[in-house]
Structures are given as structure tokens and as C-alpha cells.
Amino acid sequence: MDTIRWVISTAPEIFLLLAIALGTLFGRLQFKGFSVGATACTLVAAVLLGLLGNFVIPPLFKSIFFSLFVFTIGYKSGPEFFASLSLRTLSQVAVALVVSATGLTLVLVFAFAFQLDPGTAAGLASGSLTQSSMIGTASSALAQLGLTDDVLRQQQANIAAGYAVTYILGYILTLLFVPFAAPWLMGVDLKEEAVKLEATLSGGKGKAREARSLGYQKFKARAYRVGGAAAGQTVGAIEERIGHRVVFGRIVRRGNDVESKRQTVLESGDEVVLAGPASALIKAGTSIGPEIEGAEVLREILGDAIGVLVTNNELHGRTLSEIADRVGDAARGVFLRDLTRRGQEVPLTPETTIYVGDVMTLVGTTRDVERAAAEVGQVLRYGDRTDIAFLAAGIAAGLLIGLPSFKVGSFAVTLGGAGGTLVLGLICGWLRTRRPTVGSFPPAAQQTLSDIGLGGFIAAIGLANGPAAIAAIQSHGLLLLSLGIVVTLVPLTIATIVAHRILRLNPVIICGALAGAMTVDAAVAGSCERADSQTPVLGVAVPYAVGNVLLTILGPVIVTITHAG
């Protein structure tokens, strides 16, 4: 035991990393598809390890860890958050607003009614509303209040205790409410509603719209030699006759490349490459001439599937058919293989709505795909390195603007380091979409910093406050558990009624929006399974982006109001 105490006093970071490792491992375990997640498991592991001795974790460690996490959250949410501030998505924004506002009101009512201190109230909100980042913003706000070290440590322990007691049940209740209780409240069968929505989305409006669809059907490229009736005809005329969005990817005439515009006239003997769905290319020879091996003419034509992040705000909230019309000839020869939103595949129809932050997988010739990608957003090049200068400067600026505070009546208002970093993260993420050449922060790097940042911060809180957190759980555990049930279920219930009765949103979209507003990805998957359809994913993007920001900033709001009261 003396050896353990010596390690704790000499190198507490060993236990911090051990708590992250244990929390991540246990967080991966699943029981019938359900897992608690790394954050809650890391906190539990850290609290238990904290019982081994007196851990002194420098505040600088916690500040850096959480700054990395909250900046990343802002960076990822920035494009979607700012793009969501439009009339087209206002009804989905309202769902997130209702959840956040109702949750805040309930927590404040309970805090004053049961005389909960700021830390306990913030922990109750963080766990019940399943928003782990609220722990950090609340802790940052507490540090701005000028509390003594002992009081501050106890308040942070209360946050950890409140979160630990309420998070798991809040998470489970959300998983059950969204796919089961919400449809029951609306009086609908989710599977039937999904079938109706799919039929509506795939309805189309005539052949013209169908022709502009970006649907993917086993993209291929084949080479032919122009002969017979094809000689003397324009590229556009032959493309229209073949149909199925088949295009001329390349034209070689007497060894020289000829630009393959729609008005280009073909000559006998031209070697051409057609690109498009394999089924359509099989019959193309009858319209052009004999197929040739074409190893040379096919060179540099066949492209790979390229992931493109949608960042063009003008496309936000528009359907695929509308986007195809807006992009126009830039989409010529390009096919959309799949569309993902927050890791979930989205059904593809002409009426599928696209949001900033979606990831399109485009297929076509390299030249055509790169041209279309420039109109949609930025190509995801996973080999790119993180722009460390941009990242560090953004976090530093966020911490700086979080320092000042000012009085509003009896309230001391301050963004705090966490709030300032979140704001700068939002701005930097948005700026990246405007200037793609600066601020590179690849998705893999984002996930790594987010996991390490939150895991390190949570572990530091748990280690430093283990005994106090256990005592707080023993003192208020049953009360917090009861209050947590109310704080989780009431906002979801009110949001469901408002979305269905007042906003008149589609029931399937409402389920996705509820999961997004609570930032619980697993509830989206549960809704998709219950509906036997991917259509609930269509309602996730906007509420998730808005909910992520709103729930995160509730931490300082709760601390400020309850401390002043």
C-alpha cells in the first residue's frame, strides 16, 4: 500500500491514464446491443481509483484536456450550427430548444426546491440530459466564482456524483423513449410511418427530375471506337439517346485529347470512353461503334469513390433533386453512391434532404468527381495533417475571451474558459468551410482529441474527488435518481407533443430529432431498427448540432443562477 501511495504522490498521471484505459475498455462492452459508453465508465473507474489515496491533479491538466475536447466539439458542430440558423430548418431547431429550455427549467426548480448546491444541480443536468461536456463547462464556471480550494473541490465532486447517479438511467430512458414512447404519444406506428415517408420521398415529379438524379448503379468505364451513324453526331445527342446519365469521359482523336463538351461533334475513328452505370454501358456499343480494349485511352479515367463533406451553406436543407439542378453540369458523370449523417446511412431518393455536415460518397471519373466536389464541399483526404498552429491559436483565443466577467444585476456573467473555447471552436469550424485551405483538422484527429480530452478531464475529476463523490452519492443518491428521471422524460415528452401537434413534423423525423436534441446516437439506431428503415436519420443533423451547443452552455447558466440564489 505504501508503494501505491508513493506512485500516487510521484506520478498521479499513471492512474489518470489507467482510468481512461479501463473506462474505454468497459465502455465498449455491450449487452444485447446496449453499452454504457466510455465517458461514464471512465468516471466510475476514476472515482474508484481515487479511493486509493490523495490525488493532486494540477488544474492546468484539467484545463488543457477539456479545452481540447470542447474546441473539437465546437469545430465539428460549427458548420452545421450556423447553417441551421435558417427558416428551412427552424422547426427542427425548435425541437432542440424545447428540450434544452425544459431541462434547464426543471433543474432550476429542483435546485431551489431541494436546496441543491450549484455542483449537484449541474451534475443532475449533465447526467439526466446525457451531455458529458456540461461537466467541464460547469466546473469552469465554478472556478470563476472565487471559492476556496476545499469548497471548489467539494462542488466538483458533487458534479461528478450527480452525473454518475443520473447518466446511465438518463441514457437508457432516452433509448427507450425515442423509438417506443414517442410513437405511442403521437398515436402512430413507426414502421407504417416510415413506409409512408419512403413512398413520399421516392415519389419524384416527372422524368426530368428522375434524369437529374445522382443515383449510383455500379459505375464503370468502357472504351469504344466511333463508327457508323455515330460519326457526325454531337456528344450530347448520343448521351441523351443512351440515357441513364452515361457521359463521355474522354475523347482521343488522332492521338490528341479533344474536350468532351456536349456540343462536341464526333468523327469516325475517334476513341472514346463512356462512363456510367454498368447496365447502361453494355448496350452503348450499338449507338457508337465497336468496343476496344482501350488500355491507353482508359488511363487516368477510372476514379475511386471519394468522400465529400457537405460544407456549402447554400445546399443546407435542400433536396437531392434541387441540389442536382443547382450544381447543373458540374454533376455530369458523377454518381452518389451513399450518404451518411453522424455515422448513419441515409436513404437516397430525389427528395432526400441534405444538411451541412453530411458526407457524400461520389463516384465517377477523377476529373468529374473533383469538379462536382468543389460545388458541394471539401474532399475528405484522410492523410491530411492537423494544422496545429490553427488549433492551438483557436484554443488560446477561446481561453482568452473566457477570462473577462461583468455584472448583470446580482449575477456575475462570464463565458469561462470552456465557454470561450466552445465559441472559438464553432467559429473556427465555420471558417474552415469558407476557407478550406486553412485549419485542416481531419475527422480521425478530431475523434482522437475529443476522446482523449474528455476522457482525461473526466478521469482527473474522478481521481481528485473520489471519496467526496462517493459521500455525495450516499447522501443524495436516491433523490438525484428520482429527479433525474423527471429531468430526462419531461423534456422529451413536451418536445414530442410540440413537434407533433404544433410544428406538424413527420413522426419519423420527430424521433430522429429527439435523439439528436439529446445527442444520443444509439437512440437513432434504435429508431431505425424499430422503423425497419433508415428514415429517422433524416431528422438528426440539425437538432444534434444545436443541442450539442445548447446543452453544453447550460453548465455555466445553472452554476451562475443557483450560486446567486
CSV table of N, CA and C in Angstrom, one decimal, residues 172-239:
chain,number,residue,atom,x,y,z
A,172,ILE,N,-30.5,5.3,-20.7
A,172,ILE,CA,-31.4,4.1,-21.0
A,172,ILE,C,-32.8,4.7,-21.3
A,173,LEU,N,-33.3,5.6,-20.5
A,173,LEU,CA,-34.6,6.2,-20.7
A,173,LEU,C,-34.7,6.8,-22.1
A,174,THR,N,-33.7,7.5,-22.5
A,174,THR,CA,-33.7,8.1,-23.9
A,174,THR,C,-33.8,7.0,-24.9
A,175,LEU,N,-33.0,6.0,-24.8
A,175,LEU,CA,-33.0,4.9,-25.7
A,175,LEU,C,-34.4,4.2,-25.8
A,176,LEU,N,-35.1,4.2,-24.7
A,176,LEU,CA,-36.5,3.6,-24.7
A,176,LEU,C,-37.5,4.5,-25.2
A,177,PHE,N,-37.4,5.8,-24.8
A,177,PHE,CA,-38.4,6.8,-25.1
A,177,PHE,C,-38.5,7.0,-26.6
A,178,VAL,N,-37.4,7.3,-27.2
A,178,VAL,CA,-37.4,7.7,-28.6
A,178,VAL,C,-38.1,6.7,-29.6
A,179,PRO,N,-37.7,5.4,-29.6
A,179,PRO,CA,-38.4,4.5,-30.5
A,179,PRO,C,-39.7,3.9,-30.0
A,180,PHE,N,-40.0,4.0,-28.7
A,180,PHE,CA,-41.2,3.3,-28.2
A,180,PHE,C,-42.2,4.3,-27.7
A,181,ALA,N,-41.8,5.2,-26.7
A,181,ALA,CA,-42.8,6.1,-26.1
A,181,ALA,C,-43.2,7.2,-27.0
A,182,ALA,N,-42.3,7.8,-27.8
A,182,ALA,CA,-42.6,8.9,-28.6
A,182,ALA,C,-43.7,8.5,-29.7
A,183,PRO,N,-43.5,7.4,-30.4
A,183,PRO,CA,-44.6,7.0,-31.3
A,183,PRO,C,-45.9,6.8,-30.6
A,184,TRP,N,-45.9,6.2,-29.4
A,184,TRP,CA,-47.1,5.9,-28.7
A,184,TRP,C,-47.8,7.3,-28.3
A,185,LEU,N,-47.0,8.2,-27.9
A,185,LEU,CA,-47.6,9.6,-27.6
A,185,LEU,C,-48.2,10.2,-28.8
A,186,MET,N,-47.6,10.0,-30.0
A,186,MET,CA,-48.2,10.6,-31.2
A,186,MET,C,-49.3,9.7,-31.8
A,187,GLY,N,-49.5,8.5,-31.3
A,187,GLY,CA,-50.5,7.6,-31.8
A,187,GLY,C,-50.3,7.1,-33.1
A,188,VAL,N,-49.0,6.8,-33.4
A,188,VAL,CA,-48.6,6.3,-34.7
A,188,VAL,C,-47.9,4.9,-34.6
A,189,ASP,N,-47.8,4.2,-35.7
A,189,ASP,CA,-47.0,3.0,-35.8
A,189,ASP,C,-45.7,3.5,-36.6
A,190,LEU,N,-44.6,3.4,-36.0
A,190,LEU,CA,-43.3,4.0,-36.6
A,190,LEU,C,-43.0,3.3,-37.9
A,191,LYS,N,-43.2,2.0,-37.9
A,191,LYS,CA,-42.9,1.3,-39.2
A,191,LYS,C,-43.8,1.7,-40.3
A,192,GLU,N,-45.1,1.9,-40.0
A,192,GLU,CA,-46.0,2.3,-41.1
A,192,GLU,C,-45.7,3.7,-41.5
A,193,GLU,N,-45.3,4.6,-40.6
A,193,GLU,CA,-45.0,6.0,-40.9
A,193,GLU,C,-43.7,6.0,-41.8
A,194,ALA,N,-42.8,5.1,-41.5
A,194,ALA,CA,-41.5,5.1,-42.3
A,194,ALA,C,-41.8,4.7,-43.7
A,195,VAL,N,-42.7,3.7,-43.9
A,195,VAL,CA,-43.1,3.3,-45.2
A,195,VAL,C,-43.7,4.4,-46.0
A,196,LYS,N,-44.6,5.2,-45.3
A,196,LYS,CA,-45.3,6.3,-46.0
A,196,LYS,C,-44.2,7.4,-46.4
A,197,LEU,N,-43.3,7.6,-45.4
A,197,LEU,CA,-42.3,8.6,-45.7
A,197,LEU,C,-41.4,8.2,-46.9
A,198,GLU,N,-41.0,6.9,-46.9
A,198,GLU,CA,-40.2,6.5,-48.0
A,198,GLU,C,-40.9,6.6,-49.3
A,199,ALA,N,-42.2,6.3,-49.3
A,199,ALA,CA,-43.0,6.5,-50.6
A,199,ALA,C,-43.1,7.9,-51.0
A,200,THR,N,-43.2,8.8,-50.0
A,200,THR,CA,-43.3,10.3,-50.4
A,200,THR,C,-41.9,10.7,-50.9
A,201,LEU,N,-40.9,10.3,-50.3
A,201,LEU,CA,-39.5,10.7,-50.7
A,201,LEU,C,-39.2,10.2,-52.1
A,202,SER,N,-39.6,9.0,-52.4
A,202,SER,CA,-39.2,8.4,-53.7
A,202,SER,C,-40.2,8.7,-54.8
A,203,GLY,N,-41.2,9.6,-54.5
A,203,GLY,CA,-42.3,9.9,-55.5
A,203,GLY,C,-41.8,10.5,-56.7
A,204,GLY,N,-40.9,11.5,-56.6
A,204,GLY,CA,-40.4,12.2,-57.8
A,204,GLY,C,-41.5,13.1,-58.5
A,205,LYS,N,-41.1,13.8,-59.4
A,205,LYS,CA,-42.0,14.7,-60.1
A,205,LYS,C,-41.7,14.7,-61.6
A,206,GLY,N,-41.9,13.6,-62.2
A,206,GLY,CA,-41.7,13.5,-63.7
A,206,GLY,C,-40.3,13.0,-64.1
A,207,LYS,N,-40.2,12.7,-65.4
A,207,LYS,CA,-39.0,12.1,-65.9
A,207,LYS,C,-37.8,13.1,-65.9
A,208,ALA,N,-38.0,14.4,-66.0
A,208,ALA,CA,-36.9,15.3,-66.0
A,208,ALA,C,-36.2,15.2,-64.6
A,209,ARG,N,-37.0,15.2,-63.6
A,209,ARG,CA,-36.3,15.1,-62.3
A,209,ARG,C,-35.6,13.8,-62.1
A,210,GLU,N,-36.2,12.7,-62.6
A,210,GLU,CA,-35.5,11.4,-62.5
A,210,GLU,C,-34.2,11.4,-63.2
A,211,ALA,N,-34.2,12.0,-64.3
A,211,ALA,CA,-32.9,12.1,-65.1
A,211,ALA,C,-31.8,12.8,-64.4
A,212,ARG,N,-32.2,13.7,-63.6
A,212,ARG,CA,-31.1,14.5,-62.9
A,212,ARG,C,-30.7,13.8,-61.6
A,213,SER,N,-31.3,12.7,-61.2
A,213,SER,CA,-30.9,12.0,-60.0
A,213,SER,C,-29.5,11.6,-60.0
A,214,LEU,N,-28.8,11.6,-58.9
A,214,LEU,CA,-27.4,11.2,-58.8
A,214,LEU,C,-27.3,9.7,-58.4
A,215,GLY,N,-28.4,8.9,-58.6
A,215,GLY,CA,-28.3,7.5,-58.1
A,215,GLY,C,-27.2,6.7,-58.7
A,216,TYR,N,-26.6,5.8,-57.9
A,216,TYR,CA,-25.5,5.0,-58.3
A,216,TYR,C,-25.9,3.6,-58.6
A,217,GLN,N,-25.3,3.1,-59.8
A,217,GLN,CA,-25.6,1.8,-60.2
A,217,GLN,C,-24.3,1.2,-60.7
A,218,LYS,N,-23.4,0.7,-59.9
A,218,LYS,CA,-22.2,0.0,-60.3
A,218,LYS,C,-21.5,0.8,-61.4
A,219,PHE,N,-20.9,1.9,-61.1
A,219,PHE,CA,-20.2,2.8,-62.1
A,219,PHE,C,-19.0,2.0,-62.7
A,220,LYS,N,-19.0,2.2,-64.1
A,220,LYS,CA,-17.9,1.6,-64.9
A,220,LYS,C,-17.5,2.5,-66.0
A,221,ALA,N,-16.4,2.2,-66.6
A,221,ALA,CA,-15.9,3.0,-67.8
A,221,ALA,C,-15.5,2.0,-68.9
A,222,ARG,N,-15.9,2.2,-70.1
A,222,ARG,CA,-15.6,1.4,-71.2
A,222,ARG,C,-15.1,2.2,-72.4
A,223,ALA,N,-14.3,1.6,-73.3
A,223,ALA,CA,-13.7,2.3,-74.4
A,223,ALA,C,-14.3,1.8,-75.7
A,224,TYR,N,-14.6,2.7,-76.6
A,224,TYR,CA,-15.2,2.4,-77.9
A,224,TYR,C,-14.5,3.2,-79.0
A,225,ARG,N,-14.6,2.7,-80.3
A,225,ARG,CA,-14.2,3.4,-81.5
A,225,ARG,C,-15.4,3.9,-82.3
A,226,VAL,N,-15.5,5.2,-82.5
A,226,VAL,CA,-16.6,5.7,-83.2
A,226,VAL,C,-16.7,5.3,-84.6
A,227,GLY,N,-17.9,4.9,-85.0
A,227,GLY,CA,-18.1,4.4,-86.4
A,227,GLY,C,-19.6,4.5,-86.7
A,228,GLY,N,-19.9,4.3,-88.0
A,228,GLY,CA,-21.3,4.2,-88.4
A,228,GLY,C,-22.0,5.5,-88.2
A,229,ALA,N,-23.2,5.4,-87.7
A,229,ALA,CA,-24.1,6.6,-87.6
A,229,ALA,C,-23.6,7.5,-86.5
A,230,ALA,N,-22.8,7.1,-85.6
A,230,ALA,CA,-22.3,8.0,-84.5
A,230,ALA,C,-21.5,9.1,-85.0
A,231,ALA,N,-20.7,8.9,-86.1
A,231,ALA,CA,-19.9,9.9,-86.7
A,231,ALA,C,-20.7,11.1,-87.2
A,232,GLY,N,-20.3,12.3,-86.8
A,232,GLY,CA,-21.1,13.5,-87.2
A,232,GLY,C,-22.1,13.9,-86.2
A,233,GLN,N,-22.4,13.1,-85.2
A,233,GLN,CA,-23.3,13.4,-84.1
A,233,GLN,C,-22.6,14.1,-82.9
A,234,THR,N,-23.4,14.9,-82.2
A,234,THR,CA,-22.8,15.5,-81.0
A,234,THR,C,-22.8,14.6,-79.8
A,235,VAL,N,-21.9,14.9,-78.9
A,235,VAL,CA,-21.7,14.2,-77.7
A,235,VAL,C,-23.1,14.2,-76.9
A,236,GLY,N,-23.7,15.3,-76.8
A,236,GLY,CA,-24.9,15.5,-76.1
A,236,GLY,C,-26.0,14.6,-76.7
A,237,ALA,N,-26.1,14.5,-78.0
A,237,ALA,CA,-27.2,13.8,-78.6
A,237,ALA,C,-27.1,12.3,-78.3
A,238,ILE,N,-25.8,11.8,-78.3
A,238,ILE,CA,-25.6,10.4,-78.0
A,238,ILE,C,-25.8,10.1,-76.6
A,239,GLU,N,-25.4,11.0,-75.7
A,239,GLU,CA,-25.6,10.8,-74.2
A,239,GLU,C,-27.1,10.7,-73.9
